[in-house]
Short mmCIF file of C-alpha atoms in Angstrom, two decimals:
data_model
loop_
_atom_site.label_atom_id
_atom_site.label_comp_id
_atom_site.label_asym_id
_atom_site.label_seq_id
_atom_site.Cartn_x
_atom_site.Cartn_y
_atom_site.Cartn_z
CA MET A 26 57.67 31.94 -66.58
CA ASN A 27 59.20 34.26 -64.06
CA ILE A 28 59.22 37.42 -66.00
CA THR A 29 61.72 39.38 -63.65
CA LEU A 30 65.56 38.37 -64.02
CA GLN A 31 66.05 37.40 -60.08
CA GLY A 32 69.55 37.96 -58.49
CA VAL A 33 70.38 41.10 -61.03
CA ASN A 34 72.13 43.93 -59.22
CA SER A 35 70.83 47.62 -59.62
CA GLU A 36 74.04 48.15 -61.59
CA THR A 37 72.45 47.26 -64.67
CA GLU A 38 70.45 50.53 -64.55
CA LYS A 39 73.55 52.70 -64.72
CA ILE A 40 74.11 51.41 -68.36
CA ASN A 41 76.65 53.26 -70.29
CA ILE A 42 75.78 52.64 -73.89
CA MET A 43 77.99 53.80 -76.81
CA LEU A 44 75.76 54.17 -80.00
CA VAL A 45 77.33 54.13 -83.62
CA ASP A 46 75.29 55.16 -86.67
CA ASP A 47 75.90 57.42 -89.59
CA ASP A 48 72.32 58.41 -89.62
CA ASP A 49 71.33 61.22 -87.66
CA ALA A 50 67.56 60.57 -87.46
CA VAL A 51 68.07 56.94 -86.00
CA ARG A 52 70.58 58.43 -83.46
CA ASP A 53 68.19 60.99 -82.33
CA ALA A 54 65.39 58.22 -82.09
CA VAL A 55 67.57 55.70 -80.24
CA CYS A 56 69.23 58.24 -78.00
CA GLU A 57 65.92 59.63 -76.92
CA ILE A 58 64.42 56.33 -75.81
CA LEU A 59 67.79 55.06 -74.02
CA ARG A 60 67.91 58.22 -72.23
CA ARG A 61 64.03 58.26 -71.22
CA ARG A 62 64.93 54.92 -69.64
CA GLY A 63 67.41 56.89 -67.61
CA TRP A 64 70.75 55.25 -69.31
CA ASN A 65 73.83 57.04 -70.47
CA VAL A 66 74.40 57.30 -73.94
CA VAL A 67 77.43 58.47 -75.94
CA GLU A 68 76.63 59.14 -79.60
CA PHE A 69 79.26 58.92 -82.79
CA ASN A 70 78.41 59.18 -86.30
CA ASN A 71 81.25 57.14 -87.41
CA ALA A 72 83.14 53.94 -86.31
CA GLU A 73 86.60 55.40 -86.28
CA THR A 74 86.14 57.95 -83.73
CA ALA A 75 84.04 55.57 -81.79
CA LEU A 76 87.09 53.17 -81.67
CA SER A 77 89.13 55.62 -80.24
CA ALA A 78 86.92 56.60 -77.60
CA LEU A 79 86.19 52.70 -76.76
CA LYS A 80 89.91 52.51 -75.50
CA ARG A 81 89.41 55.05 -72.93
CA ASP A 82 85.96 55.28 -71.89
CA LYS A 83 83.78 52.78 -69.77
CA VAL A 84 81.16 51.38 -72.22
CA ASP A 85 78.99 48.56 -70.88
CA VAL A 86 77.48 48.13 -74.41
CA VAL A 87 78.23 49.46 -77.94
CA LEU A 88 75.16 49.50 -80.44
CA SER A 89 76.48 49.99 -83.84
CA ASP A 90 74.69 50.09 -87.38
CA ILE A 91 76.44 47.62 -89.90
CA SER A 92 76.27 49.48 -92.89
CA MET A 93 78.54 52.95 -92.69
CA PRO A 94 80.63 54.95 -94.66
CA GLY A 95 84.39 54.39 -94.17
CA MET A 96 84.86 51.78 -91.42
CA GLY A 97 81.56 49.61 -91.48
CA GLY A 98 80.34 47.62 -88.37
CA MET A 99 81.64 44.70 -89.03
CA GLU A 100 85.22 45.88 -89.35
CA PHE A 101 84.90 48.34 -86.30
CA LEU A 102 83.38 45.09 -84.21
CA ARG A 103 86.74 42.81 -85.23
CA LEU A 104 88.87 45.86 -84.11
CA ALA A 105 86.64 46.75 -81.09
CA LYS A 106 87.09 42.99 -79.85
CA GLU A 107 90.95 43.60 -79.74
CA VAL A 108 90.74 46.47 -77.42
CA ALA A 109 87.74 46.22 -75.66
CA PRO A 110 86.94 42.35 -75.73
CA GLY A 111 84.55 42.29 -72.80
CA VAL A 112 82.23 44.76 -74.01
CA PRO A 113 79.12 43.38 -75.65
CA PHE A 114 78.18 44.25 -79.28
CA VAL A 115 74.72 44.68 -80.41
CA MET A 116 74.74 45.17 -84.16
CA ILE A 117 71.92 46.78 -86.19
CA THR A 118 70.86 45.95 -89.51
CA GLY A 119 68.10 46.90 -91.98
CA TYR A 120 68.82 43.71 -93.97
CA PRO A 121 68.84 40.79 -91.57
CA SER A 122 69.98 37.46 -92.78
CA LEU A 123 71.21 33.97 -91.47
CA ASP A 124 74.54 34.98 -93.42
CA LEU A 125 74.89 38.05 -91.42
CA ALA A 126 74.25 36.47 -88.07
CA VAL A 127 76.59 33.78 -88.53
CA GLU A 128 79.28 36.34 -89.70
CA ALA A 129 78.69 39.08 -86.51
CA MET A 130 78.38 35.75 -84.25
CA LYS A 131 81.46 34.37 -85.15
CA VAL A 132 83.33 37.71 -84.60
CA GLY A 133 81.77 37.96 -81.11
CA ALA A 134 78.71 40.04 -81.57
CA ALA A 135 76.29 39.55 -78.42
CA ASP A 136 73.09 39.71 -80.66
CA PHE A 137 71.74 42.17 -83.38
CA LEU A 138 68.28 43.92 -83.90
CA ALA A 139 66.58 44.17 -87.26
CA LYS A 140 65.34 47.69 -88.21
CA PRO A 141 62.62 48.58 -87.48
CA PHE A 142 62.62 47.56 -83.78
CA LYS A 143 60.24 48.44 -80.93
CA THR A 144 61.16 50.07 -77.76
CA GLU A 145 60.42 47.13 -76.10
CA GLU A 146 62.95 45.12 -78.19
CA LEU A 147 65.77 47.52 -77.96
CA GLU A 148 65.45 47.56 -74.35
CA ILE A 149 65.16 43.91 -73.69
CA THR A 150 68.22 42.97 -76.13
CA ILE A 151 70.54 45.86 -74.28
CA ARG A 152 69.72 44.54 -70.89
CA LYS A 153 70.39 40.89 -71.79
CA ALA A 154 73.87 41.61 -73.34
CA VAL A 155 74.79 43.55 -70.37
CA ILE A 156 73.42 41.10 -67.83
CA GLU A 157 75.18 38.01 -69.90
CA CYS A 158 78.42 40.02 -69.88
CA ASP A 159 77.86 40.37 -65.94
CA VAL A 160 76.87 36.74 -65.15
CA ALA A 161 80.28 35.95 -67.14
CA LYS A 162 82.28 37.89 -65.24
CA GLY A 163 80.97 36.95 -62.33
CA LYS A 164 79.66 40.46 -61.02
CA VAL A 165 76.10 38.93 -60.69
CA THR A 166 75.20 36.41 -58.04
CA GLY A 167 71.79 33.83 -58.31
CA LEU A 168 72.38 33.62 -62.16
CA ALA A 169 74.31 30.95 -63.84
CA PRO A 170 76.02 31.75 -67.28
CA ARG A 171 73.86 30.70 -70.25
CA PHE A 172 76.88 29.65 -71.97
CA LYS A 173 79.91 27.74 -70.63
CA GLY A 174 83.02 26.83 -72.07
CA THR A 175 85.71 28.29 -74.26
CA GLY A 176 85.59 31.60 -76.23
CA HIS A 177 84.85 29.44 -79.27
CA GLU A 178 82.21 27.20 -77.42
CA VAL A 179 80.15 30.28 -76.12
CA ALA A 180 80.11 32.19 -79.55
CA ARG A 181 79.17 28.58 -81.01
CA HIS A 182 76.24 28.38 -78.59
CA ARG A 183 75.33 31.93 -78.83
CA LEU A 184 75.48 31.20 -82.79
CA GLU A 185 72.96 28.26 -82.68
CA ASP A 186 70.82 30.30 -80.45
CA LYS A 187 70.46 33.07 -82.51
CA ILE A 188 69.85 30.72 -85.65
CA LYS A 189 66.81 29.20 -83.65
CA GLU A 190 65.77 32.87 -83.08
CA LEU A 191 65.92 33.48 -86.64
CA SER A 192 64.01 30.68 -87.64
CA ILE A 193 61.17 31.01 -84.68
CA MET A 194 60.91 34.81 -86.18
CA HIS A 195 60.86 33.53 -89.96
CA THR A 196 58.20 31.08 -88.56
CA ILE A 197 56.36 34.00 -87.05
CA SER A 198 56.65 36.06 -90.36
CA GLU A 199 55.22 32.91 -92.70
CA MET A 200 52.38 32.06 -90.42
CA LEU A 201 51.17 35.56 -89.98
CA ASP A 202 51.75 36.58 -93.57
CA GLU A 203 49.26 34.08 -95.12
CA VAL A 204 46.26 34.95 -93.02
CA ASN A 205 44.18 38.14 -93.86
CA GLU A 206 41.42 37.87 -91.03
CA LYS A 207 41.25 39.14 -87.70
CA GLU A 208 40.22 35.93 -86.02
CA GLU A 209 42.83 33.78 -87.56
CA ILE A 210 45.22 36.51 -86.83
CA PHE A 211 44.32 36.03 -82.96
CA ARG A 212 44.48 32.42 -83.08
CA LYS A 213 48.13 31.91 -84.86
CA THR A 214 49.48 34.91 -82.75
CA MET A 215 48.13 33.10 -79.72
CA SER A 216 49.39 29.59 -80.41
CA LEU A 217 53.01 30.94 -81.40
CA ALA A 218 52.81 32.99 -78.00
CA GLN A 219 52.10 30.35 -76.24
CA ILE A 220 54.72 28.02 -77.60
CA ILE A 221 57.34 30.64 -77.34
CA ALA A 222 56.52 30.95 -73.75
CA ASP A 223 55.77 27.69 -73.13
CA ALA A 224 52.41 28.98 -71.34
CA ASP A 225 49.83 26.55 -69.63
CA ARG A 226 47.21 28.99 -71.03
CA ALA A 227 46.35 31.74 -73.45
CA PHE A 228 43.86 34.10 -74.79
CA VAL A 229 43.42 37.14 -77.03
CA MET A 230 41.16 39.60 -75.71
CA VAL A 231 39.56 42.78 -77.94
CA VAL A 232 39.02 46.47 -77.05
CA GLU A 233 35.20 46.87 -77.99
CA GLU A 234 34.25 50.01 -79.84
CA ASN A 235 32.77 51.74 -77.14
CA ASN A 236 36.48 51.53 -75.26
CA LYS A 237 35.18 50.26 -71.97
CA ASP A 238 35.44 46.49 -72.21
CA LEU A 239 37.79 43.80 -73.22
CA VAL A 240 36.02 40.73 -74.57
CA VAL A 241 37.81 37.45 -75.42
CA HIS A 242 38.00 36.46 -78.75
CA ALA A 243 40.27 33.19 -78.58
CA ALA A 244 41.57 30.97 -75.91
CA SER A 245 44.00 27.88 -75.33
CA GLY A 246 44.10 25.59 -72.39
CA TYR A 247 40.74 26.90 -71.28
CA ASP A 248 37.22 25.83 -71.38
CA GLU A 249 36.56 27.84 -74.12
CA GLN A 250 32.62 27.95 -74.07
CA ALA A 251 33.21 29.22 -70.13
CA LEU A 252 36.11 32.06 -71.33
CA ILE A 253 35.01 32.98 -75.20
CA GLY A 254 33.11 36.07 -75.18
CA LYS A 255 33.61 37.26 -71.35
CA ARG A 256 34.02 40.63 -70.65
CA PHE A 257 36.60 42.33 -68.68
CA ALA A 258 36.36 46.19 -67.54
CA LEU A 259 39.37 48.04 -68.97
CA THR A 260 39.37 49.75 -65.51
CA GLU A 261 39.98 46.08 -64.07
CA GLU A 262 43.59 45.41 -63.19
CA PRO A 263 45.95 44.34 -64.57
CA PHE A 264 44.13 45.52 -68.03
CA ARG A 265 44.36 49.08 -66.70
CA ARG A 266 48.04 49.23 -66.79
CA VAL A 267 48.53 47.56 -70.19
CA VAL A 268 46.28 50.14 -71.99
CA GLU A 269 47.51 53.21 -70.00
CA SER A 270 50.88 52.26 -70.21
CA ARG A 271 50.84 50.42 -74.01
CA SER A 272 53.33 48.01 -72.54
CA PRO A 273 53.62 44.37 -71.31
CA VAL A 274 52.47 43.98 -68.02
CA TYR A 275 53.62 40.98 -65.53
CA PHE A 276 51.91 40.05 -62.34
CA GLN A 277 51.31 36.70 -60.00
CA THR A 278 48.08 35.08 -60.09
CA GLY A 279 47.93 33.25 -56.95
CA ASN A 280 45.03 35.15 -55.51
CA LYS A 281 42.37 32.61 -55.86
CA ASP A 282 39.81 35.13 -56.77
CA ASN A 283 41.48 36.27 -59.72
CA ARG A 284 39.01 35.39 -62.73
CA LEU A 285 41.27 34.54 -65.32
CA ALA A 286 43.01 31.55 -62.79
CA VAL A 287 39.14 30.56 -61.83
CA LEU A 288 38.04 30.14 -65.25
CA ALA A 289 41.16 28.36 -66.14
CA GLY A 290 40.15 25.35 -64.24
CA GLY A 291 42.11 23.07 -61.74
CA ASP A 292 44.15 24.51 -58.57
CA TRP A 293 45.55 27.67 -59.33
CA SER A 294 46.29 28.85 -55.79
CA LYS A 295 49.79 28.82 -56.14
CA GLY A 296 49.82 30.19 -59.92
CA GLY A 297 52.61 31.55 -61.68
CA PRO A 298 52.95 34.89 -63.26
CA LEU A 299 50.33 36.48 -65.93
CA PHE A 300 51.97 38.10 -69.35
CA LEU A 301 49.78 40.58 -70.89
CA ALA A 302 51.11 42.26 -74.19
CA PRO A 303 49.27 45.03 -76.14
CA MET A 304 48.63 45.08 -79.86
CA MET A 305 48.11 48.35 -81.13
CA ILE A 306 46.70 50.40 -84.16
CA ASN A 307 47.49 53.81 -84.60
CA LYS A 308 49.19 53.79 -81.05
CA GLU A 309 46.15 52.64 -79.64
CA VAL A 310 45.76 49.52 -77.73
CA VAL A 311 42.95 47.25 -79.65
CA VAL A 312 44.04 43.95 -78.96
CA VAL A 313 45.80 42.47 -75.52
CA LEU A 314 47.40 38.77 -75.72
CA GLY A 315 47.64 36.84 -72.28
CA LEU A 316 49.66 33.95 -71.24
CA LEU A 317 49.26 32.36 -67.85
CA ALA A 318 51.50 29.82 -66.02
CA GLN A 319 49.90 27.09 -63.78
CA THR A 320 53.39 27.10 -61.57
CA ALA A 321 55.67 30.08 -60.80
CA VAL A 322 58.69 27.77 -61.21
CA LYS A 323 58.48 28.68 -64.90
CA GLU A 324 60.71 31.13 -66.51
CA LEU A 325 59.87 33.58 -69.65
CA THR A 326 63.69 34.08 -70.83
CA SER A 327 64.87 37.30 -72.16
CA ASP A 328 65.33 35.61 -75.77
CA ALA A 329 61.47 34.61 -75.19
CA GLN A 330 60.43 38.12 -74.20
CA ALA A 331 62.33 39.39 -77.34
CA LEU A 332 60.74 36.62 -79.57
CA LEU A 333 57.08 37.84 -77.95
CA MET A 334 57.86 41.69 -78.64
CA ASN A 335 58.56 40.69 -82.08
CA LEU A 336 55.42 38.43 -82.55
CA THR A 337 53.24 41.22 -81.27
CA ALA A 338 54.72 43.85 -83.31
CA LYS A 339 54.03 41.81 -86.65
CA ALA A 340 50.55 40.77 -85.57
CA SER A 341 50.11 44.76 -84.66
CA LEU A 342 51.35 45.52 -88.11
CA LYS A 343 48.95 43.14 -89.70
CA LEU A 344 45.91 43.97 -87.83
CA GLU A 345 47.16 47.67 -88.75
CA ASN A 346 47.25 46.73 -92.37
CA ILE A 347 43.87 44.95 -92.34
CA ALA A 348 42.32 48.22 -90.74
CA LEU A 349 43.73 50.52 -93.28
CA SER A 350 42.36 48.27 -96.13
CA GLU A 351 38.97 48.37 -94.14
CA ASN A 352 39.20 52.27 -94.23
CA ILE A 353 40.34 52.59 -97.77
CA PHE A 354 37.36 50.22 -98.50
CA SER A 355 35.11 52.27 -96.64
CA SER A 356 36.30 55.22 -98.60
CA ILE A 357 35.66 53.54 -101.73
CA ILE A 358 32.05 52.62 -100.71
CA GLY A 359 31.58 56.05 -99.63
CA ALA A 360 33.16 57.49 -103.00
CA ILE A 361 30.82 54.95 -104.97
CA ASN A 362 27.46 56.15 -102.91
CA SER A 363 28.28 59.67 -103.77
CA LEU A 364 28.28 59.04 -107.18
CA ILE A 365 24.87 56.59 -106.97
CA ASN A 366 23.31 59.79 -105.01
CA ALA A 367 24.50 62.09 -107.50
CA LEU A 368 22.77 59.93 -110.28
CA ASP A 369 19.62 59.12 -108.15
CA ALA A 370 19.25 62.92 -107.89
CA ARG A 371 18.85 63.23 -111.45
CA ASP A 372 16.85 60.27 -112.19
CA THR A 373 15.04 58.46 -109.35
CA TYR A 374 14.05 55.49 -111.38
CA THR A 375 17.61 54.19 -111.72
CA LYS A 376 17.97 53.96 -107.85
CA ASP A 377 15.08 51.51 -107.30
CA HIS A 378 16.01 49.75 -110.57
CA SER A 379 19.54 49.11 -109.73
CA ASN A 380 18.12 47.47 -106.42
CA ARG A 381 15.47 45.58 -107.87
CA VAL A 382 18.02 44.11 -110.70
CA THR A 383 20.37 43.35 -107.88
CA ARG A 384 18.10 41.34 -106.02
CA TYR A 385 16.66 39.74 -109.34
CA ALA A 386 20.38 38.85 -110.19
CA THR A 387 20.98 37.33 -106.74
CA LYS A 388 17.89 35.16 -106.84
CA ILE A 389 18.92 34.06 -110.48
CA ALA A 390 22.70 33.17 -109.29
CA LYS A 391 21.22 31.18 -106.24
CA ALA A 392 18.81 29.00 -108.92
CA MET A 393 22.03 28.50 -110.83
CA GLY A 394 24.13 27.47 -108.05
CA CYS A 395 26.89 30.08 -108.24
CA SER A 396 29.74 30.46 -105.86
CA GLN A 397 29.73 32.70 -103.18
CA GLU A 398 32.27 34.77 -105.27
CA VAL A 399 29.87 35.41 -107.92
CA LEU A 400 26.83 36.36 -105.19
CA ASP A 401 29.14 38.67 -103.48
CA SER A 402 30.11 40.24 -106.76
CA ILE A 403 26.62 40.84 -107.79
CA SER A 404 25.72 42.40 -104.50
CA PHE A 405 28.83 44.47 -104.70
CA ALA A 406 28.65 45.78 -108.32
CA GLY A 407 25.04 45.66 -108.93
CA PRO A 408 24.09 49.17 -107.49
CA LEU A 409 26.91 50.19 -109.77
CA HIS A 410 25.77 48.66 -113.27
CA ASP A 411 24.37 51.88 -114.26
CA ILE A 412 26.52 54.34 -112.91
CA GLY A 413 27.73 55.22 -116.45
CA LYS A 414 24.48 56.98 -116.97
CA ILE A 415 25.92 60.10 -114.66
CA ALA A 416 27.93 61.15 -117.51
CA ILE A 417 24.79 61.08 -120.12
CA ARG A 418 23.05 64.32 -120.43
CA ASP A 419 19.80 65.52 -118.99
CA GLU A 420 18.22 66.03 -122.31
CA VAL A 421 19.08 62.51 -123.30
CA LEU A 422 18.59 60.73 -119.89
CA LEU A 423 15.66 61.86 -118.84
CA LYS A 424 14.09 62.33 -122.46
CA LYS A 425 10.01 61.64 -122.52
CA GLY A 426 9.55 59.71 -125.92
CA TYR A 427 11.48 57.19 -128.04
CA PHE A 428 15.19 58.23 -128.79
CA THR A 429 16.90 58.94 -131.89
CA ASP A 430 19.78 56.74 -133.43
CA GLU A 431 22.24 59.34 -132.26
CA GLU A 432 20.63 59.55 -128.77
CA ARG A 433 20.91 55.72 -128.59
CA GLU A 434 24.35 55.55 -128.97
CA ILE A 435 24.78 58.23 -126.37
CA ILE A 436 22.87 55.82 -124.22
CA LYS A 437 24.58 53.01 -125.40
CA SER A 438 27.99 54.74 -124.22
CA HIS A 439 27.23 54.34 -120.62
CA VAL A 440 28.48 50.73 -119.97
CA VAL A 441 32.02 52.10 -120.92
CA ARG A 442 31.84 55.55 -119.29
CA GLY A 443 30.91 53.65 -116.14
CA GLU A 444 33.85 51.38 -116.40
CA GLU A 445 36.05 54.52 -116.92
CA ILE A 446 34.55 56.08 -113.80
CA LEU A 447 35.17 53.10 -111.60
CA ARG A 448 38.83 52.10 -113.39
CA PRO A 449 40.40 54.02 -110.38
CA LEU A 450 38.92 52.05 -107.79
CA ASN A 451 40.30 48.76 -109.22
CA LEU A 452 37.76 46.38 -108.83
CA LEU A 453 37.70 42.98 -109.65
CA SER A 454 37.39 41.76 -113.08
CA ILE A 455 34.01 39.70 -112.12
CA GLU A 456 32.90 42.97 -110.82
CA LYS A 457 33.70 45.19 -113.78
CA ALA A 458 31.86 42.76 -115.87
CA VAL A 459 28.76 43.64 -114.67
CA VAL A 460 29.12 47.07 -115.03
CA LEU A 461 30.80 46.86 -118.88
CA TYR A 462 29.02 43.90 -120.23
CA HIS A 463 25.27 43.59 -118.93
CA HIS A 464 24.09 44.65 -122.30
CA GLU A 465 26.09 41.95 -124.34
CA ARG A 466 23.90 39.39 -125.99
CA TRP A 467 24.41 35.82 -126.32
CA ASP A 468 24.14 35.81 -130.31
CA GLY A 469 26.48 38.41 -130.29
CA ARG A 470 24.52 41.28 -131.27
CA GLY A 471 25.00 43.40 -127.83
CA TYR A 472 27.33 46.02 -127.00
CA PRO A 473 30.05 47.24 -126.51
CA HIS A 474 32.11 44.55 -127.66
CA ASN A 475 29.75 42.31 -129.66
CA LEU A 476 30.80 39.27 -127.27
CA ALA A 477 28.85 35.91 -127.60
CA GLY A 478 28.03 32.92 -125.59
CA GLU A 479 30.40 32.19 -122.75
CA ASP A 480 32.82 34.83 -123.90
CA ILE A 481 30.42 36.88 -121.99
CA PRO A 482 31.16 36.39 -118.50
CA LEU A 483 28.65 34.73 -116.29
CA VAL A 484 27.87 37.54 -113.75
CA ALA A 485 26.97 39.78 -117.10
CA ARG A 486 24.79 36.99 -118.61
CA ILE A 487 22.86 36.81 -115.25
CA PHE A 488 22.67 40.77 -115.15
CA SER A 489 21.41 40.90 -118.67
CA VAL A 490 18.02 38.89 -118.14
CA ALA A 491 17.66 40.46 -114.47
CA ASP A 492 17.96 43.74 -116.17
CA THR A 493 15.86 43.47 -119.07
CA PHE A 494 13.01 42.03 -116.65
CA ASP A 495 13.35 45.22 -114.59
CA ALA A 496 13.30 47.26 -117.45
CA MET A 497 10.05 45.69 -119.04
CA THR A 498 8.07 45.60 -115.75
CA SER A 499 8.61 48.98 -114.70
CA THR A 500 7.33 52.87 -116.03
CA ARG A 501 9.68 54.25 -117.94
CA PRO A 502 9.57 58.08 -119.20
CA TYR A 503 8.37 56.77 -122.71
CA ARG A 504 5.90 54.26 -121.64
CA ASN A 505 4.15 52.36 -118.79
CA ALA A 506 5.26 48.94 -117.32
CA LEU A 507 4.52 45.58 -118.92
CA SER A 508 2.78 42.71 -116.69
CA MET A 509 5.24 39.98 -115.40
CA GLU A 510 3.71 37.48 -117.85
CA VAL A 511 4.06 39.56 -120.87
CA ALA A 512 8.02 40.21 -119.61
CA LYS A 513 8.33 36.68 -118.94
CA ASP A 514 7.17 35.46 -122.45
CA GLU A 515 9.33 38.14 -124.10
CA ILE A 516 12.42 36.62 -121.91
CA LEU A 517 11.36 33.01 -122.67
CA ARG A 518 11.19 34.10 -126.46
CA CYS A 519 14.90 35.55 -126.51
CA ARG A 520 16.49 32.22 -124.93
CA GLY A 521 19.01 31.29 -126.83
CA THR A 522 19.09 34.76 -128.72
CA GLN A 523 19.59 37.34 -126.54
CA PHE A 524 19.67 35.30 -123.42
CA ASP A 525 21.97 32.57 -122.17
CA PRO A 526 19.51 29.61 -122.15
CA ASN A 527 20.70 28.44 -118.70
CA VAL A 528 20.21 31.60 -117.27
CA VAL A 529 16.91 31.91 -118.30
CA ASP A 530 15.88 28.27 -116.93
CA ALA A 531 17.19 29.60 -113.81
CA PHE A 532 15.36 32.70 -113.83
CA THR A 533 12.09 30.91 -114.26
CA GLN A 534 12.72 28.59 -111.19
CA SER A 535 14.35 31.38 -109.05
CA GLY A 536 10.84 32.52 -107.49
CA ILE A 537 10.97 35.96 -109.31
CA LEU A 538 7.93 35.63 -111.35
CA ASN A 539 5.85 34.81 -108.08
CA ALA A 540 3.45 37.65 -106.84
CA SER A 541 5.44 38.25 -104.00
CA ALA A 542 9.19 38.16 -105.39
#
């Protein structure tokens, strides 16, 4: 896993790059990256002018967009290969496909990049193209050409390599697309990286919230008990370099005192290099992927480096999407809590009532053997089931005494108003059911839609019993609390009319009626 390309002369540092792209923003961004690296860049916004310049200027590599007005990238590539056959071409496209790769490689492209790409991918691809070209010309000693044979054979081998790379990239996308848990992303990223690099050991470390430590969350090839949970200071090398530079870091592990080598077990006194790659959210390193080789003879090729950069970029994007979802969810929870607090400020009964009903509903659901989905929906939506009361006027909501028929209809509207208030939050249907249908009746005489029997969602049937029991056993502005025994008898009396018989049976078995419940 030798990370550096041994034998490459310093001339590769003086690369002359021709950049051809009709998009000013893309050219500006790419030029900034390449010039910051110290390379010479000549930019063109059309292929016609670039082709003329290619005939007279020294160019080490051409970086060209495929889709351009006038002469397109593929035509430019064909004509350029006639006037400058030895100059490697790297094609840029926003729509990568196997067909496009095949066509580009057949015409003579050395490689191609799919937008958007990372700085590391761009640098690696350019270096790889120039080095291969120099090796083929015999300008570099110590390295054999990657592909041997006639021009057609080299093109075929290069195409086979590219197809294999695209296949791996497709596998990367597929494997990461199907997971949504952070720990699973860590494990899959680690496994894919170990395969790509043919590494003996692999691990994933997460930056803790205090930004002082890295903690190992996943490991392969190690004694997991020895490594999982181990802490490494961010100030400890080489981790400090990864976090500060936000770039991959490579170093030798031959030192027996290196903790990562020691924890791997076995004789690592002649250890090979350690590869560390950052995964970032909002440009901050949050995860570090590590690969460790036991011997120094293994090589991490430039192709493998590019694939690893692609893998960590996709894993970073996946982690960033999860973080975004979590932030959105936190914002939703914050908005909901604000609504609940506003309602509590008007009617202190509602807060305690909602919490008790949620607790009772959870006990009933557990007694019925409900799935975790039902339990989670009850836990989330329970505190919201009366949120529509925020839209009820104070003189009705806080009235002491019995309601008129008109006032009763206003009170009944709270379920529909609650669903309307929460609609922008895109709750699950099972969560909406708690808010909208908890006053429906088993016999179809409830509200708001006169649903009956099993047409009423199960969570709503459970909440109906829990809500009624708490309403009867709580002091209200218009009456004192009833005893548990009286409330129990009333619920049993309404079994099969107001309430689902199975839910009532679960209610009596749930332990709610115990004095300590």
